[in-house]
Short mmCIF file of C-alpha atoms and ligand atoms in Angstrom, two decimals:
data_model
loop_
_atom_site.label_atom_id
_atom_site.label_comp_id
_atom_site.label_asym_id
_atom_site.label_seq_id
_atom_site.Cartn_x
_atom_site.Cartn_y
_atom_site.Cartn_z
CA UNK A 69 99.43 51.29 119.14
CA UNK A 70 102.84 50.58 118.85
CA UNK A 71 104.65 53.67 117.58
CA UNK A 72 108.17 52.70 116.35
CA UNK A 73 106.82 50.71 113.54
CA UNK A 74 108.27 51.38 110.22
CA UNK A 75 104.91 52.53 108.88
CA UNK A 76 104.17 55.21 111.66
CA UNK A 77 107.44 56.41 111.48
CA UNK A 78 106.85 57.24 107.87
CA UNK A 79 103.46 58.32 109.15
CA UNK A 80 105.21 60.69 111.35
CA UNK A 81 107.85 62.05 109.06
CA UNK A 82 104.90 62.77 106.27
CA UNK A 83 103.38 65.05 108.64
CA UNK A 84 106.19 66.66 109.50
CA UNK A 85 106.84 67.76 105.98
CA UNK A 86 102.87 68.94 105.96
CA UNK A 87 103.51 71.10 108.75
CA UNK A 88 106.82 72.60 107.29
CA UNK A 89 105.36 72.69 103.90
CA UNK A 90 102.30 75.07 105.81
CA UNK A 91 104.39 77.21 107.48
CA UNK A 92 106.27 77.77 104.57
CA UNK A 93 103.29 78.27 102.59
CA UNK A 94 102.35 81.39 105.82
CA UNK A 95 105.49 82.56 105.63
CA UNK A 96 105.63 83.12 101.48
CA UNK A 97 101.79 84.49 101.24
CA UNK A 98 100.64 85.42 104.27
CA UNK A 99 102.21 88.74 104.91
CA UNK A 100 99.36 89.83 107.21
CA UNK A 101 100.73 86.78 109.81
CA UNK A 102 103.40 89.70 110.61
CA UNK A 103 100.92 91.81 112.07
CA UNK A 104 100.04 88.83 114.46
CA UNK A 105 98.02 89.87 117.48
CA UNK A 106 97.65 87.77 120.72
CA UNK A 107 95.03 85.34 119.08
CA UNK A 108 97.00 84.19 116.04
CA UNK A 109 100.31 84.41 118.00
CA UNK A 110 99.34 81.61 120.34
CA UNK A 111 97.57 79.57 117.14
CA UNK A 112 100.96 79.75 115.48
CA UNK A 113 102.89 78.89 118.76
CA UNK A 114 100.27 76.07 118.83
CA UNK A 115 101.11 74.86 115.68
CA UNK A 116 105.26 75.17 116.01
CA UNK A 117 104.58 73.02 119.11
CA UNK A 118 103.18 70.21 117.26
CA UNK A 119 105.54 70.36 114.69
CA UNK A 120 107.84 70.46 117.36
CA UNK A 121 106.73 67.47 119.32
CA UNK A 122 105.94 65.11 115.93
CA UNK A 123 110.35 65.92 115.11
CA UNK A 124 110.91 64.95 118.60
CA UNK A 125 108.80 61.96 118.08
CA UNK A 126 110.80 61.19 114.91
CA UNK A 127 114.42 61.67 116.23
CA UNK A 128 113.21 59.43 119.19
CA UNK A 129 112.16 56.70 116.62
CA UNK A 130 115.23 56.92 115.09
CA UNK A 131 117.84 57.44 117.93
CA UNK A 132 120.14 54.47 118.18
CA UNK A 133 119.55 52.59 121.32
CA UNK A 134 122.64 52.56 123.65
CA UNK A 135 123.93 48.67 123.03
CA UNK A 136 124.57 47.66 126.84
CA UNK A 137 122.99 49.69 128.91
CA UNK A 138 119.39 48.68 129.40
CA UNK A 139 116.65 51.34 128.24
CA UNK A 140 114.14 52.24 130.69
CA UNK A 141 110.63 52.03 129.38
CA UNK A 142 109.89 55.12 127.37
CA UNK A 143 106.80 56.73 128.81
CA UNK A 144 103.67 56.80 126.21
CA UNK A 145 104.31 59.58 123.97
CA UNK A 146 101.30 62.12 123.10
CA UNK A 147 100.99 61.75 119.74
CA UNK A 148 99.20 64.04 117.81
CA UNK A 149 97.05 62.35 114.87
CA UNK A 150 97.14 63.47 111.35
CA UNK A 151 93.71 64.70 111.84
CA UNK A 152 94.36 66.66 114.91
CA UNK A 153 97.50 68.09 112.70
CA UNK A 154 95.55 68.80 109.80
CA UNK A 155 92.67 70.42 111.37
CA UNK A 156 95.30 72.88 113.72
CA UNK A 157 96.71 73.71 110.40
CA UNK A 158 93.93 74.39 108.88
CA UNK A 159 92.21 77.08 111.56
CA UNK A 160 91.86 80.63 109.88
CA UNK A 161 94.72 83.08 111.13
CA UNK A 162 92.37 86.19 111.62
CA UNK A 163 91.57 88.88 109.48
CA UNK A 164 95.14 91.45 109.73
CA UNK A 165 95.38 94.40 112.24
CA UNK A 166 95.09 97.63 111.11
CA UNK A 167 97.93 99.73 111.09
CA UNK A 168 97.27 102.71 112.60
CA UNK A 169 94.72 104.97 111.19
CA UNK A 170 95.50 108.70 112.07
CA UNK A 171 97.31 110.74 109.98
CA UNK A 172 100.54 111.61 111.18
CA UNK A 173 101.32 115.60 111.91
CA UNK A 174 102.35 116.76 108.49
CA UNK A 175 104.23 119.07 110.49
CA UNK A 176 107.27 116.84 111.12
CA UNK A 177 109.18 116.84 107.67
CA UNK A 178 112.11 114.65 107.74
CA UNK A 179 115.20 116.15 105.72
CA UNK A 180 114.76 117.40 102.41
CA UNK A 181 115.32 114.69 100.16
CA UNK A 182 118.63 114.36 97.98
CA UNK A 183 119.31 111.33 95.50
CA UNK A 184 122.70 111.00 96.67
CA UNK A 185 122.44 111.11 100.41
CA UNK A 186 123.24 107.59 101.23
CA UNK A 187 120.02 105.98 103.65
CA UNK A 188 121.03 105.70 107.17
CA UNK A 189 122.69 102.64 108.47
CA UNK A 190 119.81 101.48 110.92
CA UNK A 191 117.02 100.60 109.01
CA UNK A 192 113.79 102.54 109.57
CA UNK A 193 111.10 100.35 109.13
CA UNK A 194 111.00 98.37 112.17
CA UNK A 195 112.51 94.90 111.39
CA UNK A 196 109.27 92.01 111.33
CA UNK A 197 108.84 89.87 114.26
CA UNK A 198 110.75 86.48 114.67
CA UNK A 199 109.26 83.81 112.24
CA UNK A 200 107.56 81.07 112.43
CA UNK A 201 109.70 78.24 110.79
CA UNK A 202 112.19 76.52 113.75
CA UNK A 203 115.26 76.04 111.62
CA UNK A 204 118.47 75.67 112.33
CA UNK A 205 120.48 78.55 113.86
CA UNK A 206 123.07 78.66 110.93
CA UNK A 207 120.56 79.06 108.38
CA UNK A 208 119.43 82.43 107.36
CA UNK A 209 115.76 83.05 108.41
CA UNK A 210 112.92 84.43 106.56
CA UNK A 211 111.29 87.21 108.55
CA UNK A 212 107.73 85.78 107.19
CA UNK A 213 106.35 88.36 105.64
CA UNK A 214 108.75 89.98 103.52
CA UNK A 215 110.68 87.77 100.41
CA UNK A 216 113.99 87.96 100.05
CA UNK A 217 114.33 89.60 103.54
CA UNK A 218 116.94 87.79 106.13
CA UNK A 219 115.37 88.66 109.61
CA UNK A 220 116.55 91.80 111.20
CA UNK A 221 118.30 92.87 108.06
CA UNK A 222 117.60 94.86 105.27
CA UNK A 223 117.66 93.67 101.41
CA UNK A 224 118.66 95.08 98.57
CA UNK A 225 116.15 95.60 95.47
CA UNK A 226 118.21 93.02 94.09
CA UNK A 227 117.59 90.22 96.49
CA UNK A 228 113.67 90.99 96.53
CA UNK A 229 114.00 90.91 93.02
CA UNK A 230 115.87 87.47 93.04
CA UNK A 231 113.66 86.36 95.53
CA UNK A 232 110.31 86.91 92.74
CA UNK A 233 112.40 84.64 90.40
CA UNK A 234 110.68 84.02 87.42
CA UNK A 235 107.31 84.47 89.39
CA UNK A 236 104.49 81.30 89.45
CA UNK A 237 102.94 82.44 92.54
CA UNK A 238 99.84 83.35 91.23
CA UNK A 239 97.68 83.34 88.10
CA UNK A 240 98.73 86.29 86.31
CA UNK A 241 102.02 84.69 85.55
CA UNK A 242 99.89 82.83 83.08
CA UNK A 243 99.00 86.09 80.61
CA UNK A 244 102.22 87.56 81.12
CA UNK A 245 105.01 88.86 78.67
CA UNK A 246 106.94 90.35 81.62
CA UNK A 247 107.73 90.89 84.94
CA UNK A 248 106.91 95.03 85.85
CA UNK A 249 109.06 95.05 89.22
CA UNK A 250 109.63 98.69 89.48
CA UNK A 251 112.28 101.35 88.20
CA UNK A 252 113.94 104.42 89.38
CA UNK A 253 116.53 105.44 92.24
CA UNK A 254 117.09 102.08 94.60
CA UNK A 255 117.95 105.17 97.03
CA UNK A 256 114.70 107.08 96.37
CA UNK A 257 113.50 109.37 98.79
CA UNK A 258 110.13 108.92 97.11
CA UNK A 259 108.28 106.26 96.41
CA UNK A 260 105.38 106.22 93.76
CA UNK A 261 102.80 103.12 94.04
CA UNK A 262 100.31 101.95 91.41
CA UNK A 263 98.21 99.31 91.13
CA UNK A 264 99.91 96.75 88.07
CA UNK A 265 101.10 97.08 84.81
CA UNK A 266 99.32 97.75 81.73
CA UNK A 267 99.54 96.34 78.26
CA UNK A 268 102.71 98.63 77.57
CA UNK A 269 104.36 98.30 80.96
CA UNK A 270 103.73 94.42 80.49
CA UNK A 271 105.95 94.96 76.98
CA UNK A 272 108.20 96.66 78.37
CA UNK A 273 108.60 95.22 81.80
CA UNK A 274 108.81 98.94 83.17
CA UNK A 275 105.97 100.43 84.94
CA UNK A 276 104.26 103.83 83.96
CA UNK A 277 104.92 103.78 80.32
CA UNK A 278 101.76 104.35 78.81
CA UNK A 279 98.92 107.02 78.69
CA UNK A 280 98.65 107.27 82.19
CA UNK A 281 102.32 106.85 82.89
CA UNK A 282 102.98 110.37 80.74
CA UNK A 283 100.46 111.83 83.04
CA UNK A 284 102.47 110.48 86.24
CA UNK A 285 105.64 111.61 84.51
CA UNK A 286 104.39 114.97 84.14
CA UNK A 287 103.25 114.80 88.13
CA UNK A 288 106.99 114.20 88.70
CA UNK A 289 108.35 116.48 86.78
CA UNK A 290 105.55 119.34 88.52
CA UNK A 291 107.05 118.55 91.60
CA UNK A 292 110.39 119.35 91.24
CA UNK A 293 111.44 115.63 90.66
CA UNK A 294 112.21 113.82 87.22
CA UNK A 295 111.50 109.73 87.29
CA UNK A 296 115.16 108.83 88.05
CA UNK A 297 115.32 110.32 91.20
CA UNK A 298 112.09 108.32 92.46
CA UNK A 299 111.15 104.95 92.60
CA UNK A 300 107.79 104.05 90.82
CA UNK A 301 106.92 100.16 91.75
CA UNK A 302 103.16 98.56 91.73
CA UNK A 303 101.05 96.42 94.05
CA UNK A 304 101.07 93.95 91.25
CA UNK A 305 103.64 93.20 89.47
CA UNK A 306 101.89 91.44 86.38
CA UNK A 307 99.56 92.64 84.29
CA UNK A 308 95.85 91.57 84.74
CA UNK A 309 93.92 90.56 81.74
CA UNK A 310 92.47 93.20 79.41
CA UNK A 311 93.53 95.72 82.63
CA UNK A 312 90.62 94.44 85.30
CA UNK A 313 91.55 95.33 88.70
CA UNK A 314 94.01 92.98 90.29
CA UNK A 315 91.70 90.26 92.89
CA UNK A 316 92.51 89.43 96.18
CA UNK A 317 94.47 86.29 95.81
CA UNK A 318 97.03 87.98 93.45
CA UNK A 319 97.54 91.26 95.44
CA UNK A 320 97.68 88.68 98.68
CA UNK A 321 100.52 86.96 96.19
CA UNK A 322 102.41 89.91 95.53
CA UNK A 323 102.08 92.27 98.52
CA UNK A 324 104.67 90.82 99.98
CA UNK A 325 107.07 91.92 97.61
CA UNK A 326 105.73 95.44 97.73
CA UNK A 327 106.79 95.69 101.38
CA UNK A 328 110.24 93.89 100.68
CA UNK A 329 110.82 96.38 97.72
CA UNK A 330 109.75 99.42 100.39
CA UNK A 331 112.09 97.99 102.98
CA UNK A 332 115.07 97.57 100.51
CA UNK A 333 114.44 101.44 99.59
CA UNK A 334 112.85 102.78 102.77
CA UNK A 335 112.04 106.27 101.47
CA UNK A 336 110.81 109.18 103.40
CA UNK A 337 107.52 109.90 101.39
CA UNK A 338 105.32 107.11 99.39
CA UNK A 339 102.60 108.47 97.50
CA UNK A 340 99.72 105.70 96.57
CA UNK A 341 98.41 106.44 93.79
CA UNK A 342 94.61 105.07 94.02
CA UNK A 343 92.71 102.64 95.71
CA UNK A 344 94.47 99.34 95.31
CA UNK A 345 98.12 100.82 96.65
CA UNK A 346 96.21 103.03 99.44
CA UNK A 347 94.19 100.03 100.75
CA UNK A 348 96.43 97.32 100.39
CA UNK A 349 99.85 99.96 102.01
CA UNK A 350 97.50 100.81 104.78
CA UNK A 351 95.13 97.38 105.20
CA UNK A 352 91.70 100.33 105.21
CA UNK A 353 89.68 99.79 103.04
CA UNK A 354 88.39 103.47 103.54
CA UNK A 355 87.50 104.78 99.76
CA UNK A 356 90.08 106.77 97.98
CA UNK A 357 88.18 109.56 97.56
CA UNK A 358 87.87 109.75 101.63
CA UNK A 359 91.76 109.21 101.79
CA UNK A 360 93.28 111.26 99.67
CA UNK A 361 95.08 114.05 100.67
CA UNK A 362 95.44 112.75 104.16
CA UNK A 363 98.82 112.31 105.92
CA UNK A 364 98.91 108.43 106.82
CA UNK A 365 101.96 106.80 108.18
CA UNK A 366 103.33 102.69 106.81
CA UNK A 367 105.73 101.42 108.54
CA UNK A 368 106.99 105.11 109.78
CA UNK A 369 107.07 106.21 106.59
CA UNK A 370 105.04 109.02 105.57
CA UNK A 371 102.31 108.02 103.07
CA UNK A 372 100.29 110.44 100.67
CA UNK A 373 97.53 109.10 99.11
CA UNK A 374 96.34 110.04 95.73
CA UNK A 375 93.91 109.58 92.70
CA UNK A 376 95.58 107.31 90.41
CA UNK A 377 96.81 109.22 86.98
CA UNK A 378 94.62 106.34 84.76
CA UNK A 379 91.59 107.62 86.88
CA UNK A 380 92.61 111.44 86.55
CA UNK A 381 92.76 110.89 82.90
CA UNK A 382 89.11 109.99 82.72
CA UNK A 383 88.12 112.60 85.06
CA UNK A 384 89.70 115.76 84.74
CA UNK A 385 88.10 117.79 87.28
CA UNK A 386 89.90 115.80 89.76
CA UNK A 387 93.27 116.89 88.80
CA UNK A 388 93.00 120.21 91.06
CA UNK A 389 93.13 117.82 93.97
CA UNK A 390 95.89 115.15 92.84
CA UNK A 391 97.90 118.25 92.58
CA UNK A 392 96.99 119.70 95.83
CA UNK A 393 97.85 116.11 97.24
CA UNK A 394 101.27 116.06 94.98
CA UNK A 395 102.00 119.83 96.95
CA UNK A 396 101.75 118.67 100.57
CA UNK A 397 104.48 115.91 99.18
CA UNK A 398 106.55 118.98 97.63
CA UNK A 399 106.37 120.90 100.71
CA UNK A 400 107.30 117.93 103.28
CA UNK A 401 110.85 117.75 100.72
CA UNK A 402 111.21 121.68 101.56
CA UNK A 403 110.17 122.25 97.27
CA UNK A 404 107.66 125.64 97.00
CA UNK A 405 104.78 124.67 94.50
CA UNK A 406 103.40 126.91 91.95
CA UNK A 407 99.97 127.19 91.62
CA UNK A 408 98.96 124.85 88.89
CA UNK A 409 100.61 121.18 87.51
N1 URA B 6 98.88 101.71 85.95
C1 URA B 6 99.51 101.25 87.06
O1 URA B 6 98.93 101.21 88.12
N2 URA B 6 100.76 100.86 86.95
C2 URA B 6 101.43 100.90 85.82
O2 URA B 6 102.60 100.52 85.82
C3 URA B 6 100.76 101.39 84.69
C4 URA B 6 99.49 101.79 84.77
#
């Protein structure tokens, strides 16, 4: 087969823009391809090398040839078919690593936390490794897993929230009256997680507002905080219809976003507030009732989790132990708990 025909040129340059348009595609919704182990490290590399070799196949097509000088024969280029391309791209990329599982020593409380204290230069959360996309070395890169995030540096709450845009990545844009990105202190020193916005929080495009947002308010306010000196943000950021639980392929959707928004703030304390921001912070799909009130660490941060207020409001009895949870926070921040919230 003669490959500097027009049509296999084109041929060529079509699967070059499937490839891109793949790793693109990893790079917006696959967060978990951060936490690449050795497996899906060398599929990726596998599939930046054909990329790599079908552009140098391209340029080579296109290259002029020097006028005098004569060309030596070019020697048979391995080219990889569609097929071959296709079915590379299409291999699974492994179910996500854990991140670790034991709870850090509650014993190591970082400095009591003050809204003003400007965050430290360095960022803590460990930047993400080096992305998959080869692009040019003057363009900014995407770190992969985290939107809005240039690799190595941290965003601003700003640029994640560019980055959502008027948000189409998944189906809950459909029922939507607004966006529910988060609110509170950029600077927080704590973070509160929920799950996704409710029918008011959708109205109001601020999360927490309704029955079970007065109940979080109140947990605030018990421990020594009030909401503008915390950061409350969810694991979705539209509502689900008629409130169900948010499904895999939107959390997968907005996750990503989550971690960008906890890199932009990088507190010392999150508290998760139920099972959808414990299991998806942590990737453990441990019950909440087994979690809570365990010390767990993401991404060096310190994470508490917690019954979710909507659940606490429909089962009272539980409160006694959100509230022990809510202390071990208060005491980590140096604040001495009463007995009761
Ligand atoms: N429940 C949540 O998880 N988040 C909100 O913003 C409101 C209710």
């Amino acid at each position: 087969m003669n490959d500097d025909t027009p049509d296999s040129m084109q041929e060529l340059a079509d699967v070059l823009q499937d490839v891109r348009r793949h790793l693109l595609w990893q790079e917006e919704t696959a967060g978990r391809s951060l936490l690449v182990d050795a497996k899906v490290a060398a599929e990726l590399q596998q599939q930046r090398a054909a990329a790599s070799s079908v552009r140098t196949m391209i340029a080579r097509t296109k290259a002029p040839e020097p006028a005098a000088a004569p060309t030596p024969p070019r020697p048979p280029v391995e080219s990889p078919s569609r097929d071959t391309l296709h079915a590379a791209m299409k291999q699974p990329l492994g179910a996500p690593r854990p991140l670790a599982t034991t709870p850090p020593p509650a014993a190591a409380p970082r400095a009591p936390m003050a809204a003003a204290t400007p965050p430290p230069s360095a960022p803590r959360a460990a930047p993400a490794p080096a992305m998959l996309l080869d692009v040019p070395p003057s363009a900014p890169r995407h770190n992969g897993a985290l939107p809005g995030v240039v690799e190595g540096e941290r965003p601003t709450l700003d640029q994640v929230r560019r980055e959502l845009g008027d948000c189409r990545r998944c189906k809950l844009c459909s029922g939507r009256k607004n966006i529910v990105f988060g609110s509170g202190n950029p600077r927080a020193d704590l973070v509160f997680v929920g799950e996704g916005p409710g029918e008011n929080e959708d109205l109001q495009g601020v999360p927490f507002v309704g029955a079970a947002g007065d109940l979080l308010t109140k947990m605030i306010g018990a421990m020594g905080f009030t909401r503008n000196d915390v950061y409350i943000a969810n694991v979705v950021k539209c509502r689900p219809p008629g409130n169900r639980n948010p499904e895999p392929d939107e959390i997968a959707a907005c996750e990503p976003f989550l971690r960008s928004q906890l890199l932009a703030i990088q507190p010392k304390v999150i508290v998760a507030l139920g099972k959808f921001a414990a299991q998806t912070l942590l990737r453990d799909t441990t019950p909440i009732t087994r979690m809570r009130g365990q010390w767990r660490e993401y991404e060096g941060i310190q994470l508490m989790p917690t019954f979710h207020p909507a659940y606490l409001l429909r089962n009272s009895a539980e409160k006694r132990n959100a509230w022990a949870d809510l202390q071990q926070v208060m005491k980590l921040f140096g604040k001495h708990p009463g007995s009761s919230a």
